[in-house]
mmCIF file of C-alpha atoms and ligand atoms in Angstrom:
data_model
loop_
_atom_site.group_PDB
_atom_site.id
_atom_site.type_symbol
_atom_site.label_atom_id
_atom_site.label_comp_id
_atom_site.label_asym_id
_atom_site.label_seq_id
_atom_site.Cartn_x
_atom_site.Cartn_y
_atom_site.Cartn_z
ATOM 1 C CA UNK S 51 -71.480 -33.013 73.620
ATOM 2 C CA UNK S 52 -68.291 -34.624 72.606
ATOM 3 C CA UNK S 53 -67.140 -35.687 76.434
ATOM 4 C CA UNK S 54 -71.123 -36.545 77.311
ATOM 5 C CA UNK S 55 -70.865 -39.887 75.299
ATOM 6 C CA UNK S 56 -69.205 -42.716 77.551
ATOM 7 C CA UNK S 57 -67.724 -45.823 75.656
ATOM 8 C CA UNK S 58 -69.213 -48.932 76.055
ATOM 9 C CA UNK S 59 -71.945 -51.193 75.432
ATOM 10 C CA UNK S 60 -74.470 -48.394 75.710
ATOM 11 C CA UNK S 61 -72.334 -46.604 72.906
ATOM 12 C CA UNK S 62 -73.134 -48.912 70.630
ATOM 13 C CA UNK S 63 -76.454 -46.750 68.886
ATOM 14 C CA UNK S 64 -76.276 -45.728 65.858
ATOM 15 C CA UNK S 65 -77.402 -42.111 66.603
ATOM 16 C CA UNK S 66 -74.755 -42.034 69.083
ATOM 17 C CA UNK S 67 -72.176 -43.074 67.030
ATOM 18 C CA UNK S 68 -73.159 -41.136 63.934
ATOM 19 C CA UNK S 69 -72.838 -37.708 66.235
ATOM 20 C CA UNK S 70 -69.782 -39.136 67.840
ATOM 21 C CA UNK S 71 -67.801 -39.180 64.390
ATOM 22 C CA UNK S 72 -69.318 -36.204 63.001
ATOM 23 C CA UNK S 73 -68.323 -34.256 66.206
ATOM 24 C CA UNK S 74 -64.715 -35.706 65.893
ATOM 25 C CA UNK S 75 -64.670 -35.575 61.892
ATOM 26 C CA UNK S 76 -65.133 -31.325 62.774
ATOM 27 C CA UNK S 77 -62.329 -31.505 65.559
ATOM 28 C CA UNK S 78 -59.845 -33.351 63.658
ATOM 29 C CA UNK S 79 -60.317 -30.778 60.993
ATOM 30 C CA UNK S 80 -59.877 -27.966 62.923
ATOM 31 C CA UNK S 81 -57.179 -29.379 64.430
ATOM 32 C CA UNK S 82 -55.276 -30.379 61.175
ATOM 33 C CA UNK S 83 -55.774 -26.622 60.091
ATOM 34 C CA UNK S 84 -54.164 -25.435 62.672
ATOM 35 C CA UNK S 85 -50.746 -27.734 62.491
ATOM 36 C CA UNK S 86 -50.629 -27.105 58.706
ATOM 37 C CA UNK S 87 -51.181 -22.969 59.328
ATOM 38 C CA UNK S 88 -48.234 -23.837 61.229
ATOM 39 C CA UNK S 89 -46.075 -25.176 58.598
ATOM 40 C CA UNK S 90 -47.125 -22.850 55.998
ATOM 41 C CA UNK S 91 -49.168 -26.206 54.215
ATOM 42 C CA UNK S 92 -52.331 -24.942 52.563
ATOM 43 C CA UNK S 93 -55.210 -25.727 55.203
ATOM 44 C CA UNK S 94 -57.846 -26.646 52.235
ATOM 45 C CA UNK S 95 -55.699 -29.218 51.990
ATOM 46 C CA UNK S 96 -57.909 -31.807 54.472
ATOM 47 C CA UNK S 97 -61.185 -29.863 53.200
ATOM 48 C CA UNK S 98 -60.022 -31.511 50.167
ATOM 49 C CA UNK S 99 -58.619 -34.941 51.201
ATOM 50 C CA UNK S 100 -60.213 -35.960 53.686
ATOM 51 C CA UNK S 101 -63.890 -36.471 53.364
ATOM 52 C CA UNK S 102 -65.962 -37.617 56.168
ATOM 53 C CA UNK S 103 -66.010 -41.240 54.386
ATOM 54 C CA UNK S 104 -62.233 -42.094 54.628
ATOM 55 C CA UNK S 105 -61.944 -42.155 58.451
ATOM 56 C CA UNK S 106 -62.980 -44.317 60.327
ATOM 57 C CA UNK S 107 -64.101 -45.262 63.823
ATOM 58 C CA UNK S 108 -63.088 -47.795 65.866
ATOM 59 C CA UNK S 109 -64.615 -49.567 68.949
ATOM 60 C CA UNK S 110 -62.299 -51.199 71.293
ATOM 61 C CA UNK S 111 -63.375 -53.535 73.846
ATOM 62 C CA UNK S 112 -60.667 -55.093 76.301
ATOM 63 C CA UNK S 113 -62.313 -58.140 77.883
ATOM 64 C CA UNK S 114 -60.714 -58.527 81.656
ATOM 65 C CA UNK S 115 -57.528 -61.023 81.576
ATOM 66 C CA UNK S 116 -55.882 -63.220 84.011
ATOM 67 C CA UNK S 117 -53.031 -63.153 82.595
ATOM 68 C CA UNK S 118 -52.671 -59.293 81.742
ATOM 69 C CA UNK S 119 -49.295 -58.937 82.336
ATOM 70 C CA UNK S 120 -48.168 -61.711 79.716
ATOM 71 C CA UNK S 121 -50.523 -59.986 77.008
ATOM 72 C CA UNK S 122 -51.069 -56.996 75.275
ATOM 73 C CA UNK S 123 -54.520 -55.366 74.939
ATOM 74 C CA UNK S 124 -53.373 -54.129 71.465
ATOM 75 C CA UNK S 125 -49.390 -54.806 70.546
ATOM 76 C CA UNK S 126 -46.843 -51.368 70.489
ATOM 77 C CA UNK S 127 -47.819 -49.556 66.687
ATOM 78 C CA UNK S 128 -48.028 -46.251 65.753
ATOM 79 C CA UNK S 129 -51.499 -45.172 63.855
ATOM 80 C CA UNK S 130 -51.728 -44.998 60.081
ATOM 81 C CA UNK S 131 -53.350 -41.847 60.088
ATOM 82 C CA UNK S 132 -53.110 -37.618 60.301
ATOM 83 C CA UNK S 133 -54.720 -37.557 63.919
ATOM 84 C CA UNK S 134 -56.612 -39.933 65.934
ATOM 85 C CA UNK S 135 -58.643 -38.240 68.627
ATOM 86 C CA UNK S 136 -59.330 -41.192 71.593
ATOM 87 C CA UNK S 137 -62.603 -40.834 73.967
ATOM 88 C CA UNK S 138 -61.455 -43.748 76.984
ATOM 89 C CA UNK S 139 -63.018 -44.816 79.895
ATOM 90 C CA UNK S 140 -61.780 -44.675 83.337
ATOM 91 C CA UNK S 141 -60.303 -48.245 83.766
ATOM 92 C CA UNK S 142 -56.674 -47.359 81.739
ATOM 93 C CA UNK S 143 -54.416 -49.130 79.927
ATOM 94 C CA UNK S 144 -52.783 -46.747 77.353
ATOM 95 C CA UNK S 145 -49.056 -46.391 77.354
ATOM 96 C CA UNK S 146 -46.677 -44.263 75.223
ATOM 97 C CA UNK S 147 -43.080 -44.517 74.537
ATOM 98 C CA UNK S 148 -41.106 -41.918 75.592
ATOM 99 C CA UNK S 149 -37.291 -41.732 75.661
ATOM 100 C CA UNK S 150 -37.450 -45.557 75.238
ATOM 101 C CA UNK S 151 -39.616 -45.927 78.431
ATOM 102 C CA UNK S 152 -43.428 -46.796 78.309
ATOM 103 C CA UNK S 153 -45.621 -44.187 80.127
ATOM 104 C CA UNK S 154 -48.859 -44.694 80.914
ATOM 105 C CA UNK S 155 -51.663 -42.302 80.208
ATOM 106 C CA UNK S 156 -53.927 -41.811 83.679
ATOM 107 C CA UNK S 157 -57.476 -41.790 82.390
ATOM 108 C CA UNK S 158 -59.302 -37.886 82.905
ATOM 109 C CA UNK S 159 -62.685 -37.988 82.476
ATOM 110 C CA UNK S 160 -62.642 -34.009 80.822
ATOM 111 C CA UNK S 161 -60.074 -34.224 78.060
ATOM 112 C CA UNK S 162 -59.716 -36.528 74.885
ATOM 113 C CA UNK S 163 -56.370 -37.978 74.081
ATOM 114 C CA UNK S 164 -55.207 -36.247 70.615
ATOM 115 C CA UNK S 165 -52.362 -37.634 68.597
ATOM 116 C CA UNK S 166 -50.448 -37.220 65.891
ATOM 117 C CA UNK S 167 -50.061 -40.358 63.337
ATOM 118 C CA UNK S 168 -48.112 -40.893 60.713
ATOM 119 C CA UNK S 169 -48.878 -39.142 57.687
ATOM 120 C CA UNK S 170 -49.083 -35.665 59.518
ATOM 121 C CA UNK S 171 -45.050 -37.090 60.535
ATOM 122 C CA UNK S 172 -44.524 -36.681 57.023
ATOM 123 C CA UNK S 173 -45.577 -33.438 56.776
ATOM 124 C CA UNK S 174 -44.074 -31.931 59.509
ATOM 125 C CA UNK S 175 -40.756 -33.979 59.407
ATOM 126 C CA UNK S 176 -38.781 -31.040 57.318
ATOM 127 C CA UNK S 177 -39.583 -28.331 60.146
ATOM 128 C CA UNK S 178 -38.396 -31.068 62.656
ATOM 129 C CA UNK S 179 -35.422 -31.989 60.816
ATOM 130 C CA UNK S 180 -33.831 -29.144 61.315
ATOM 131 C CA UNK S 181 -33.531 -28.750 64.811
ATOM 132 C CA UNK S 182 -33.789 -32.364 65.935
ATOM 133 C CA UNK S 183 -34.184 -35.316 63.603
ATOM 134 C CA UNK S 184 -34.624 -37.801 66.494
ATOM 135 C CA UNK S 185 -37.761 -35.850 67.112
ATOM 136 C CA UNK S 186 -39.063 -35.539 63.643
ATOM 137 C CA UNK S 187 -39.295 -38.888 63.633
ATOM 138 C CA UNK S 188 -41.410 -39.901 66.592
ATOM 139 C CA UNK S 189 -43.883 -37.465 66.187
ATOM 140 C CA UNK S 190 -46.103 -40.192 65.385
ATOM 141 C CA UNK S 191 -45.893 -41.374 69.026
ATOM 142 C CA UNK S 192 -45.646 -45.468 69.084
ATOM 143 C CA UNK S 193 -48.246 -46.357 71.576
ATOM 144 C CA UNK S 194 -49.167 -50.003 73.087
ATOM 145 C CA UNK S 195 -52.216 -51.073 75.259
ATOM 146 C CA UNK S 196 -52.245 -53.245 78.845
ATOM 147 C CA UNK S 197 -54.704 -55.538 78.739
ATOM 148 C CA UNK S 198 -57.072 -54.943 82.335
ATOM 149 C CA UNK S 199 -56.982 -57.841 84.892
ATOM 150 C CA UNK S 200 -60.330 -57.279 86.620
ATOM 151 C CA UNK S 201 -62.275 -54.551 84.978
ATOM 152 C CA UNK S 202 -63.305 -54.874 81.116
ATOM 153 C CA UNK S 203 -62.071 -51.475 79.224
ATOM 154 C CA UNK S 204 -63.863 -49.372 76.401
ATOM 155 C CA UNK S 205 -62.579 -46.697 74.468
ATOM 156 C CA UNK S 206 -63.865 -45.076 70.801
ATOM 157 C CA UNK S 207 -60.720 -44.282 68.393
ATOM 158 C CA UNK S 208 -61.497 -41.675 65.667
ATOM 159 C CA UNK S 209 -58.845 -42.228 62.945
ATOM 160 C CA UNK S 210 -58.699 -39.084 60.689
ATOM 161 C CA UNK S 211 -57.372 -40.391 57.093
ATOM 162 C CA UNK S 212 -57.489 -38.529 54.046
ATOM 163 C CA UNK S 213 -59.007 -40.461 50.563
ATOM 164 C CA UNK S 214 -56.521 -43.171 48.576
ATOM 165 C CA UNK S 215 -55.390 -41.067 46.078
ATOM 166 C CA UNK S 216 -54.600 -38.169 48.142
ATOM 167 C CA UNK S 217 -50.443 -37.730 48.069
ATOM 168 C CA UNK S 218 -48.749 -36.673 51.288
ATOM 169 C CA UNK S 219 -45.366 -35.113 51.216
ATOM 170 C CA UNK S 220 -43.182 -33.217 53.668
ATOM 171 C CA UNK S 221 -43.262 -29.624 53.340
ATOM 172 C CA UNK S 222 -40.211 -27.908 52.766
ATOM 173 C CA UNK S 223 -36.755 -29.206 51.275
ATOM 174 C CA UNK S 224 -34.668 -31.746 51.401
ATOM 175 C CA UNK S 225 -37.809 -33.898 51.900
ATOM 176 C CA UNK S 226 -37.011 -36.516 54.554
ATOM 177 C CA UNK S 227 -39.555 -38.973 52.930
ATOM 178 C CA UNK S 228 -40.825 -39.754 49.418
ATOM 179 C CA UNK S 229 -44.229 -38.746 48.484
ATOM 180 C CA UNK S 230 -46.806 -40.900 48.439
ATOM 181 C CA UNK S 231 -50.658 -41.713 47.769
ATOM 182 C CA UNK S 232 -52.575 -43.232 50.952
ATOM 183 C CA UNK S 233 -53.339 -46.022 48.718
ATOM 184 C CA UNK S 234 -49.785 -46.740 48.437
ATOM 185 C CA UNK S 235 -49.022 -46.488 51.878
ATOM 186 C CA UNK S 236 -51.892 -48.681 52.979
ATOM 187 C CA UNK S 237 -51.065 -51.545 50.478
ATOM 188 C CA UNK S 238 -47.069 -51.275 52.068
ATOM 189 C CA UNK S 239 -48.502 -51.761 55.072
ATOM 190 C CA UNK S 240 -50.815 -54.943 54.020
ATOM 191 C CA UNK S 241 -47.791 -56.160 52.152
ATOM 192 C CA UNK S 242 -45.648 -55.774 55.159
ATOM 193 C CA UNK S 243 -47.630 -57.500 57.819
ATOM 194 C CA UNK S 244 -48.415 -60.385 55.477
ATOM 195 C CA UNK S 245 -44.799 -61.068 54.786
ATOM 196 C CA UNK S 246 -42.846 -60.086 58.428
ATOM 197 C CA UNK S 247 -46.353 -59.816 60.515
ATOM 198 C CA UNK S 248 -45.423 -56.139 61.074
ATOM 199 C CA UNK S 249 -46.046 -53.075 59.470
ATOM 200 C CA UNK S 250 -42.726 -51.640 58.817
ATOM 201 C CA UNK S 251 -44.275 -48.019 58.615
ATOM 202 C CA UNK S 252 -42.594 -44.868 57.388
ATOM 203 C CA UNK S 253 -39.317 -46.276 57.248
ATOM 204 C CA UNK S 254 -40.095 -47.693 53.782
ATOM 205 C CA UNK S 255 -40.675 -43.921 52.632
ATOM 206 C CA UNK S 256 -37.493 -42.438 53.609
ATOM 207 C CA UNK S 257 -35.492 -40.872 51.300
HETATM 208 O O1 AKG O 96 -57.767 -48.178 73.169
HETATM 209 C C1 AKG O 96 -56.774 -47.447 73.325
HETATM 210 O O2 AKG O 96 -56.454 -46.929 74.398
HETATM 211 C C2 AKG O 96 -55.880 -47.168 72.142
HETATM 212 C C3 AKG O 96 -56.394 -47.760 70.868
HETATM 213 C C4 AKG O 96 -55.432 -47.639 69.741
HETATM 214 O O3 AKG O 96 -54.280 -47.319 69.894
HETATM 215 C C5 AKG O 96 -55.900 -47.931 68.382
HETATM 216 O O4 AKG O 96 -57.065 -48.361 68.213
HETATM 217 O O5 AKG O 96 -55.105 -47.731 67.431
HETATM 218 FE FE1 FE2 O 97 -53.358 -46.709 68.055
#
């Protein structure tokens, strides 16, 4: 049902949307459970946290641009978040950072682009740490968007958060990153962007 629902201005019912972030809200879940099983976190844990009402959905729409290659369609960040699961179109425009190179993501009509933000880096950083801290600390994959030249772009972001007072902390010891409440680390964020117009991240949590 999920893969049935193409972004763009046809989305843009209610109905549509409501199953669209219900259907993601029970994927991101499931998903989450299965990392944490992983890392020997207690799954009820985003039962718990993260109730349908603090994530979020977000629309984007990338208007064509003449001058695409001097702009971005959004600028390099990594997502505030546990997961955000991404339903795109077929025009493109995604890129990751890999190695220090920007790849870009070819568009596949079947499959929904899942990744990992940066509260679940927190979690997992301890099991990372060990073998490669590099690693541990990209999990939360910085990401940037082309703008299109010719042909506008749509894609739906589902952005899996837990509630404001929920605390995140690595599993495992020595903890590579303070805890913290959501709350706190959305009000860095706001904090950050107002004073250096960028959002500084996870680096402000490290121990
Ligand atoms: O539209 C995309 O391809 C990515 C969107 C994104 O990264 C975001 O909304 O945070
Ligand atoms: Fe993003």
């Amino acid at each position: 049902m999920l893969l049935q629902i193409h972004p763009g201005p046809n989305f843009c019912r209610r109905s549509t949307i409501e199953a669209f972030a219900r259907t993601a809200a029970t994927l991101a879940q499931s998903i989450a459970e299965i990392l944490a099983l992983h890392l020997g976190v207690k799954t009820r844990f985003f039962a718990e946290n993260c109730a349908a009402s603090s994530s979020y959905l977000r629309m984007n729409r990338y208007p064509p641009c003449p001058l695409s290659s001097l702009v971005y369609g959004i600028v390099p960040h990594t997502d505030s978040d546990f997961l955000t699961i991404l339903h795109q179109d077929q025009i493109g425009g995604l890129q990751f950072k890999k190695n220090g190179s920007w790849l870009s993501l070819r568009p596949n009509p079947d499959a929904l682009i899942i990744s990992i933000g940066d509260l679940f880096q927190v979690i997992f950083n301890q099991m990372e740490l060990q073998s490669d801290a590099r690693l541990a600390y990209n999990l939360s994959i910085e990401h940037r968007v082309a703008a299109p030249r010719e042909v506008e772009r749509f894609t739906v972001a589902y952005f899996y958060c837990p509630s404001d007072d929920a605390v995140v902390q690595s599993c495992g010891k020595p903890a590579m990153y303070r805890k913290f409440s959501f709350r706190e680390y959305r009000q860095q964020i706001q904090k950050d962007v107002e004073a250096t117009g960028d959002k500084v991240g996870l680096s402000r949590f490290l121990i």
